[in-house]
Coordinates of C-alpha atoms and ligand atoms in Angstrom, one line a residue:
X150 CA 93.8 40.2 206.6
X151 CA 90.5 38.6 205.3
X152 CA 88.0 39.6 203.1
X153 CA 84.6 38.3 202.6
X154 CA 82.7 37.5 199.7
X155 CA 78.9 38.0 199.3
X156 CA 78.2 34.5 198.9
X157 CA 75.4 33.5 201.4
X158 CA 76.2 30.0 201.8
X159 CA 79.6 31.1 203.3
X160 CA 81.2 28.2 200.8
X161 CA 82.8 31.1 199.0
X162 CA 84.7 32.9 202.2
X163 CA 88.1 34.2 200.8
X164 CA 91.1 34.6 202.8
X165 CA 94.3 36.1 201.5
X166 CA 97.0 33.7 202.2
X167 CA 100.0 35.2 200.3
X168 CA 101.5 36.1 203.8
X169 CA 100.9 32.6 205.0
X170 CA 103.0 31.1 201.1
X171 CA 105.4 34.2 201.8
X172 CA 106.5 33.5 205.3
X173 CA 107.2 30.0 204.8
X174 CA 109.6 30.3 201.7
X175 CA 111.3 32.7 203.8
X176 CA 111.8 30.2 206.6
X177 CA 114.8 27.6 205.5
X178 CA 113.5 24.9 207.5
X179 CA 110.4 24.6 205.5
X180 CA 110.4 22.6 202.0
X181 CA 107.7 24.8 200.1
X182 CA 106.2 22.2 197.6
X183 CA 103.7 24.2 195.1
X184 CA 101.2 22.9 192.8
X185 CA 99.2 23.9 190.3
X186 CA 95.6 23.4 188.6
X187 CA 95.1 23.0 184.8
X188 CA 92.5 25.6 184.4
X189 CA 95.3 28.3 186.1
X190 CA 97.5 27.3 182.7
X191 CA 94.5 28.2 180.4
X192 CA 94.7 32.0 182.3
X193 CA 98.7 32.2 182.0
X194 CA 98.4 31.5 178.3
X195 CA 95.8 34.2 177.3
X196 CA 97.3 36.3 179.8
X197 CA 100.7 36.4 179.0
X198 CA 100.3 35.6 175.3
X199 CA 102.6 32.3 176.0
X200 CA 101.0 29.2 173.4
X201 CA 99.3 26.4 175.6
X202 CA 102.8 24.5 174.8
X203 CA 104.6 27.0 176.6
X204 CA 101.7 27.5 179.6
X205 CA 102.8 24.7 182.2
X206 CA 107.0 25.2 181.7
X207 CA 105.9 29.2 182.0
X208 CA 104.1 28.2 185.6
X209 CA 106.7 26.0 186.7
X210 CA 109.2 28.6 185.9
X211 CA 107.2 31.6 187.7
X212 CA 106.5 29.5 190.8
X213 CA 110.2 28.7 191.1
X214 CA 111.4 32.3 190.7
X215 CA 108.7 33.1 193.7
X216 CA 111.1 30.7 195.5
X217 CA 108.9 27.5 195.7
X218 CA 111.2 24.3 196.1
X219 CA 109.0 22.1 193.9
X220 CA 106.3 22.5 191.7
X221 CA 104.2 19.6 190.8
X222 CA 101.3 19.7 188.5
X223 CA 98.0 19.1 189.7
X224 CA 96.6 17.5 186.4
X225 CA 98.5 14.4 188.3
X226 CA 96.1 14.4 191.1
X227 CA 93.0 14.6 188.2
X228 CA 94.4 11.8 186.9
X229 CA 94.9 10.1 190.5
X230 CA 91.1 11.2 191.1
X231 CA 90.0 9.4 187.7
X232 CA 91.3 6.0 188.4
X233 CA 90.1 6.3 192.0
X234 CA 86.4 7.7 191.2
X235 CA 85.9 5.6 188.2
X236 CA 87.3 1.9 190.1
X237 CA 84.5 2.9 192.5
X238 CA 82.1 3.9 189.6
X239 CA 82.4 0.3 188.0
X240 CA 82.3 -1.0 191.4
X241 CA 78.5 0.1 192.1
X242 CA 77.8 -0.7 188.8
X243 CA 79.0 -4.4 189.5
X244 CA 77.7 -4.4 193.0
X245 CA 74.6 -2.4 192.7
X246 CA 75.1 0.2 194.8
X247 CA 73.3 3.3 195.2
X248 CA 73.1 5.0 191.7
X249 CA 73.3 7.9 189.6
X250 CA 76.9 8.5 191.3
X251 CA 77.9 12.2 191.4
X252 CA 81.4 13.3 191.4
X253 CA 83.1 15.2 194.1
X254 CA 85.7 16.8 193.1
X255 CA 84.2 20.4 193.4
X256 CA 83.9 21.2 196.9
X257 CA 81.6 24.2 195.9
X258 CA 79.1 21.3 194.7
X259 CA 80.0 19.4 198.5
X260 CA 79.2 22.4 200.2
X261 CA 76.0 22.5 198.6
X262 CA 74.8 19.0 198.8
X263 CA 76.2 19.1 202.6
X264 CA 73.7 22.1 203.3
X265 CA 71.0 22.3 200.9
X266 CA 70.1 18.3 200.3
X267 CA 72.3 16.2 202.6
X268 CA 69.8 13.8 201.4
X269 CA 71.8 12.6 198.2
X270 CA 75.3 12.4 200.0
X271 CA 75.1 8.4 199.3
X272 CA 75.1 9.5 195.9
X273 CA 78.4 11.2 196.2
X274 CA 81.5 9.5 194.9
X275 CA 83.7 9.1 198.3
X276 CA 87.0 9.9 196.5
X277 CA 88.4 13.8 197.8
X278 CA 89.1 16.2 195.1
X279 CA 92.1 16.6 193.7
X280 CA 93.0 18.8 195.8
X281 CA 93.0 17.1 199.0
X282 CA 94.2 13.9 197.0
X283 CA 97.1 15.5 196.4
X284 CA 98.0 16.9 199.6
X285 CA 97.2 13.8 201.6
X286 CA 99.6 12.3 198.7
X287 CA 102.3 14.6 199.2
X288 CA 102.5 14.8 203.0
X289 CA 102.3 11.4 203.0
X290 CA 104.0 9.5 199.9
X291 CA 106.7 12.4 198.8
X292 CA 107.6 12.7 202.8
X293 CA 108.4 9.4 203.2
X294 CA 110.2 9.4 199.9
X295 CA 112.3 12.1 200.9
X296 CA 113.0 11.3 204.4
X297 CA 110.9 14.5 205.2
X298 CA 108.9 15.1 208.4
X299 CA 105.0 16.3 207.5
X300 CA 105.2 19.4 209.6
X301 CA 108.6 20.9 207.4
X302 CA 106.8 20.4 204.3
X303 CA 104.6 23.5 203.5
X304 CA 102.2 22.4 200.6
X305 CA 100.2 25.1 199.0
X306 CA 98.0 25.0 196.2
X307 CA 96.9 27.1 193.1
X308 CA 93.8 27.2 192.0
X309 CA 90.7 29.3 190.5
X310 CA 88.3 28.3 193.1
X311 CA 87.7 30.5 196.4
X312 CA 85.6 27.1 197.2
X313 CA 88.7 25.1 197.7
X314 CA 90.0 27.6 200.4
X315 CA 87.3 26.3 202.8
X316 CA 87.7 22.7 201.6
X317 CA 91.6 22.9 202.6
X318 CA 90.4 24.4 206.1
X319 CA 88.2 21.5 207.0
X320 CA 89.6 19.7 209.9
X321 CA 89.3 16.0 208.8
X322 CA 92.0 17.3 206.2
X323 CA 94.0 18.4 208.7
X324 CA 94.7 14.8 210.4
X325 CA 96.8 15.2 213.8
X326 CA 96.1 18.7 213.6
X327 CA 99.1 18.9 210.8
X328 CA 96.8 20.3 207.3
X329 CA 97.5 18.1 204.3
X330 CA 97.2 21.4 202.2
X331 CA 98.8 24.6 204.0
X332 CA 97.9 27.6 201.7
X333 CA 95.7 27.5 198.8
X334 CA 96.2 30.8 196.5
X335 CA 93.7 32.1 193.8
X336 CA 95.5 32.6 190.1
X337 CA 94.6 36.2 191.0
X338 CA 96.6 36.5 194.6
X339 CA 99.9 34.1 192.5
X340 CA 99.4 36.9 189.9
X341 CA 99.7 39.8 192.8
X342 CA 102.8 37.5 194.1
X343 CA 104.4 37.8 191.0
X344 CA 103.6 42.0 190.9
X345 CA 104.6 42.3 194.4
X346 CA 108.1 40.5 193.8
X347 CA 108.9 42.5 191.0
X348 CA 108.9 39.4 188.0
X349 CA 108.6 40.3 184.6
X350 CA 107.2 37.8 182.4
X351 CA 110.4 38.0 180.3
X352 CA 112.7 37.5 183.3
X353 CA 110.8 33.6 184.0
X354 CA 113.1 30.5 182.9
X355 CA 111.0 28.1 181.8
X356 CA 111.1 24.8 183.6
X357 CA 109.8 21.5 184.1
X358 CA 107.8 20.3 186.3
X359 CA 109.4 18.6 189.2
X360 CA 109.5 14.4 189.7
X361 CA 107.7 11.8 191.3
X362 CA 104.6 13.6 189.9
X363 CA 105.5 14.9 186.7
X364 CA 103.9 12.8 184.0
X365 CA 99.9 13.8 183.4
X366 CA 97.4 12.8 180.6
X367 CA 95.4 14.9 178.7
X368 CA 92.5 13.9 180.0
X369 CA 93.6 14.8 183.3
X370 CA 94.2 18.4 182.0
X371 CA 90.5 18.7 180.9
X372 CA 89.3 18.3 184.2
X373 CA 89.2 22.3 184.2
X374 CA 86.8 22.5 181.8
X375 CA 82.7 21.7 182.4
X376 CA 82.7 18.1 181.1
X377 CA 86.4 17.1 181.4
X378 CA 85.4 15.0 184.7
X379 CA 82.8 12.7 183.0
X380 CA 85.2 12.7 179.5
X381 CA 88.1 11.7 181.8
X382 CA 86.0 8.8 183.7
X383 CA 84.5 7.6 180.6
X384 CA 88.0 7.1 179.0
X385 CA 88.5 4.8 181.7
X386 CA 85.2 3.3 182.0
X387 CA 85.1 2.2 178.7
X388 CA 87.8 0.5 178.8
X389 CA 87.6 -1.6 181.9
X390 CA 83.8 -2.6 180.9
X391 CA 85.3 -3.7 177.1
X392 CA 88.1 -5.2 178.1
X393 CA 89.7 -3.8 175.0
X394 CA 92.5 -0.8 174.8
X395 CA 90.8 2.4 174.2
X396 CA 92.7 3.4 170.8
X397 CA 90.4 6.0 168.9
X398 CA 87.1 7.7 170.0
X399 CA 88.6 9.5 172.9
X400 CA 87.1 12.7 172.3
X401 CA 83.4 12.7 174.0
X402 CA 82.7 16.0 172.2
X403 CA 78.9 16.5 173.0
X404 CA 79.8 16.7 176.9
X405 CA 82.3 19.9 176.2
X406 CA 80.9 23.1 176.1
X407 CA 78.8 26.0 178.7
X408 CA 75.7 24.5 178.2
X409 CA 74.3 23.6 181.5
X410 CA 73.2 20.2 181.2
X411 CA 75.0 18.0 178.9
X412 CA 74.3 14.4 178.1
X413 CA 75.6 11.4 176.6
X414 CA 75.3 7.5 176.5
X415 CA 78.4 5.1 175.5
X416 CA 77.7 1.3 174.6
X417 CA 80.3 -0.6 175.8
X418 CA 80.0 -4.4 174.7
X419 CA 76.4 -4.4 175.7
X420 CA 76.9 -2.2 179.0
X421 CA 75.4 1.6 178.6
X422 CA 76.6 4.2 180.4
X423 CA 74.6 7.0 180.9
X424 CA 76.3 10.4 181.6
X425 CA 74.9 14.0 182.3
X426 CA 77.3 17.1 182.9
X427 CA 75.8 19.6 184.9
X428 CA 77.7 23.0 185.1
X429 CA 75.7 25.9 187.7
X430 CA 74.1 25.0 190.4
X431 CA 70.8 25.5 190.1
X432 CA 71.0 23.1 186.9
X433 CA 71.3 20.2 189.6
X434 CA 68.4 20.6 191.5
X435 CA 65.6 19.4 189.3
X436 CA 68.2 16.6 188.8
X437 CA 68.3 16.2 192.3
X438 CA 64.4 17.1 193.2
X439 CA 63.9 13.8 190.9
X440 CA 66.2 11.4 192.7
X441 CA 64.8 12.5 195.6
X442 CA 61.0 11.5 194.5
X443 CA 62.2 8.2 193.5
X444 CA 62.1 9.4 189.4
X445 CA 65.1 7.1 187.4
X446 CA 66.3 10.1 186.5
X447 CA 68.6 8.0 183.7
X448 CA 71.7 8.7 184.2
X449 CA 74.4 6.3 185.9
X450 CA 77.3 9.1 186.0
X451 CA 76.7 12.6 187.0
X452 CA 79.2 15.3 187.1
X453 CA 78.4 18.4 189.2
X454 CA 80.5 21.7 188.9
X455 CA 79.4 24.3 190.8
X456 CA 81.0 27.4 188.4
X457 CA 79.1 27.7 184.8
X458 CA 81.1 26.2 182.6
X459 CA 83.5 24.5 185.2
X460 CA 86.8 25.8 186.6
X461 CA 88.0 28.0 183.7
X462 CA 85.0 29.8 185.2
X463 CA 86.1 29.9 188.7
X464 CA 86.0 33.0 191.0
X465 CA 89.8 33.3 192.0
X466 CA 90.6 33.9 188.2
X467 CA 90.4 37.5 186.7
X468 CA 87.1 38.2 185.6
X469 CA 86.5 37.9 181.8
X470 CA 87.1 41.1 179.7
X471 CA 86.3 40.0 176.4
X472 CA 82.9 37.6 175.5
X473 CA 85.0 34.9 173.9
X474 CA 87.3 34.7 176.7
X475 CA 85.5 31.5 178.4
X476 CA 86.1 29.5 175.5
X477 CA 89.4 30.5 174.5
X478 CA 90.4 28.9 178.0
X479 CA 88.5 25.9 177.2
X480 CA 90.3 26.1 173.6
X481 CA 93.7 25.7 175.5
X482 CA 93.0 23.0 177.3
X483 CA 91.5 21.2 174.7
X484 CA 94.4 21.8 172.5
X485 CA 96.6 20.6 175.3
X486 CA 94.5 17.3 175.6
X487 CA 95.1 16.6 172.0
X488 CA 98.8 16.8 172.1
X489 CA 99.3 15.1 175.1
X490 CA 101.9 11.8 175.4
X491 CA 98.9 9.8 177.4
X492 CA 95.1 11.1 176.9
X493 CA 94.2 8.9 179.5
X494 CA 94.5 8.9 183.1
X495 CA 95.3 4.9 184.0
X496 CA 97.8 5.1 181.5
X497 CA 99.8 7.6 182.9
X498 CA 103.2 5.8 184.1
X499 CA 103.6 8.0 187.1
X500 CA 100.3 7.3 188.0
X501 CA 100.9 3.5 187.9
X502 CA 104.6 3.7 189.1
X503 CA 102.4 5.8 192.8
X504 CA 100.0 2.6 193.2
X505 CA 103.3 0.2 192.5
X506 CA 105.1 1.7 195.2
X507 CA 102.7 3.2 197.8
X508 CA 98.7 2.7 197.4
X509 CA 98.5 -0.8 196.4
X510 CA 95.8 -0.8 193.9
X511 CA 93.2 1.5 193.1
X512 CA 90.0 1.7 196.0
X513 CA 92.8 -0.6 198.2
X514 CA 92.6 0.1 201.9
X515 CA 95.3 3.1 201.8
X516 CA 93.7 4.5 199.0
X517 CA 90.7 4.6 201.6
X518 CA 92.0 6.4 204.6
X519 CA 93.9 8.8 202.5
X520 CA 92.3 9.3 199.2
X521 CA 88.5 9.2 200.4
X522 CA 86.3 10.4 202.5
X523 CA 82.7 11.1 204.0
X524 CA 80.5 14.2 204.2
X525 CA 78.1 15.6 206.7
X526 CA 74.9 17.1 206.7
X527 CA 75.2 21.1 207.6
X528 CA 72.0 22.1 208.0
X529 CA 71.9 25.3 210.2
X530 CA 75.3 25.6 210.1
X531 CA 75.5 28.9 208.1
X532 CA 72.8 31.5 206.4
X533 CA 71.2 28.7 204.2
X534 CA 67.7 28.1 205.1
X535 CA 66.8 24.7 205.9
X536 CA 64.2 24.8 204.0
X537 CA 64.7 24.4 200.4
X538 CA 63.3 26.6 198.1
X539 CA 63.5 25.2 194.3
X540 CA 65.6 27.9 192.0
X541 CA 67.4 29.3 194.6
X542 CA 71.1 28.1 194.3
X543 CA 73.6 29.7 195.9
X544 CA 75.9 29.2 192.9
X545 CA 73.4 30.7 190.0
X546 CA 76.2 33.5 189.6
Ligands
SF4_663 FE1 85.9 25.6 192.4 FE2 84.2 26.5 190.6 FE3 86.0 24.6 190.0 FE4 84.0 24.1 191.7 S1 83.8 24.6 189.5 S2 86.1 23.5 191.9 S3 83.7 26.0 192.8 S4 86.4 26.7 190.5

């Protein structure tokens, strides 16, 4: 069945699709490929009491006893979503194209921009979210690698965002009618799976995730924190406008955090870039209202995420109990970060091993028609009054 949330700008509409992830394990012609989002780990770990070591082999392991075939880890798609993103970053920065650029990878931020100010969609970095990154990737690259036809492959993701539900259901993401992502469940409805089927947390085998995606980087794994977008991008950034390997200073510390606007400006060799993190909805319009009356507004980068404090906030996780419980989610992922093989996304050898084999090279024309895409103004198209009243975000939850 389907349930509806409150939110009035419909971006939010949940739908239960455990019956959807269910039936199609249960059918043997299907290859049910799973994967799952870093700020789902940070949940598992304070949940279970399983150390942010343990977090991703613990996922792998559950998602596998549910009777997925593969699990792959989404932190690859961040990572895929970082080199893409930040190639056409540098790009308008060389070309001088239409600037501040704001990310995209929260479709709960698209949604807005799409019906409240389709104005500022030339700001918006054409790369998909990860999500739909790694779908198109999966239907496309791993079926070809394993001689698999699209429609057998049953992709589904995990996630904390209701938003993401919608974005999956779009139909440009469902080219020739076939969806790139088939399911997407909420940590809460993979948490009900794992009730419904019986699994005690003592009974999961801990596992790896599965190949060609396997290697992420740390900074990949932030993405599910407020800031982790822009930390991620200036990893890169920095080092394609130096020219020089990025070996210490990795940590952009002042962009972390649940403050709502965050800011920060890196030299590199001469070149500053100037970043904001915005976290809550209705800390982007006066950024926004600005643009839109021609005010610099000073920032080249602009990361938008639509839940306060990013996706460790989002609303298919548990609610909170506890006051701390925001950052200790952060905490892991942090912690993860800092341990991590590679902390940065274009080094990641998967990463480069997927543009070696299949894409070309970052922004290349494949990347194009299956990592990026456009957006459309929705005005009228749901409860959302075309006329825009300042302070009213959708999101201000
Ligand atoms: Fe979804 Fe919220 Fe994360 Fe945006 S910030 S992708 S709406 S969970």
């Amino acid at each position: 069945g389907q349930c509806v949330t409150a939110c009035p700008c419909a971006a939010l509409d949940y739908r239960r699709e455990r019956g959807k992830v269910v039936r199609a394990i249960n059918n043997p012609k299907k290859t049910v490929v799973g994967f799952v989002a870093p700020a789902v780990r940070s949940l598992i770990s304070n949940t279970f009491g399983v150390s942010h070591e343990e977090a991703s082999p613990f996922m792998a392991g559950l998602l596998k006893k549910l009777g997925f075939d593969k699990v792959f880890d989404f932190t690859f798609a961040a990572d895929l979503t970082i080199v893409e993103e930040t190639t056409e970053f540098l790009s308008r920065v060389q070309n001088k194209g239409v600037m501040p650029q704001f990310t995209s990878c929260c479709p709960g931020w698209i949604n807005f921009v799409e019906k409240r100010y389709p104005e500022i969609i030339p700001h918006l970095s054409t790369c998909k979210s990860p999500q739909m990154m790694m779908g198109a990737t999966v239907k496309n690259h791993y079926a070809k690698l394993m001689g698999l036809n699209k429609e057998d492959l049953f992709v589904v993701s995990i996630v904390p965002c209701l938003a993401k539900k919608y974005e999956a259901a779009r139909p440009e993401f469902a080219p020739d009618g076939i969806r790139d992502v088939d399911a997407v469940l909420t940590t809460t409805e993979m948490l009900e799976m794992m009730e419904l089927a019986d699994i005690k947390p003592s009974e999961i085998e801990p596992q790896e995730f599965d190949e060609p995606y396997k290697q992420v980087s740390g900074a990949g794994i932030l993405f599910g924190a407020s800031g982790g977008v822009a930390e991620a991008a200036l990893r890169m950034a920095v080092e394609k406008l130096t020219g020089n390997v990025l070996t210490d200073h990795l940590d952009f510390e002042e962009i972390r955090g649940f403050e709502g606007v965050k800011e920060s400006t890196v030299d590199a060799n001469g070149t500053k870039v100037r970043v904001a993190v915005v976290s809550g909805l209705k800390n982007a319009e006066p950024i926004i209202e600005k643009i839109l009356n021609g005010v610099d507004v000073g920032y080249d980068l602009i990361e938008v995420m639509a839940c306060p404090g990013g996706c460790i906030c989002g609303a298919g996780h548990p609610v909170p109990e506890k006051v701390d419980s925001l950052e200790r989610r952060q905490q892991v992922l942090v912690n993860i970060d800092k341990v991590s093989k590679y902390r940065k996304s274009q080094e990641n050898p998967d990463i480069l091993r997927l543009y070696n084999e299949f894409y070309g090279e970052p922004n290349s024309h494949l990347a194009h028609e299956l990592l990026h895409t456009h957006y459309t103004p929705k005005h009228g198209d749901n409860t959302c009054s075309p006329e825009r009243k300042k302070g009213t975000a959708a999101f201000d939850v």
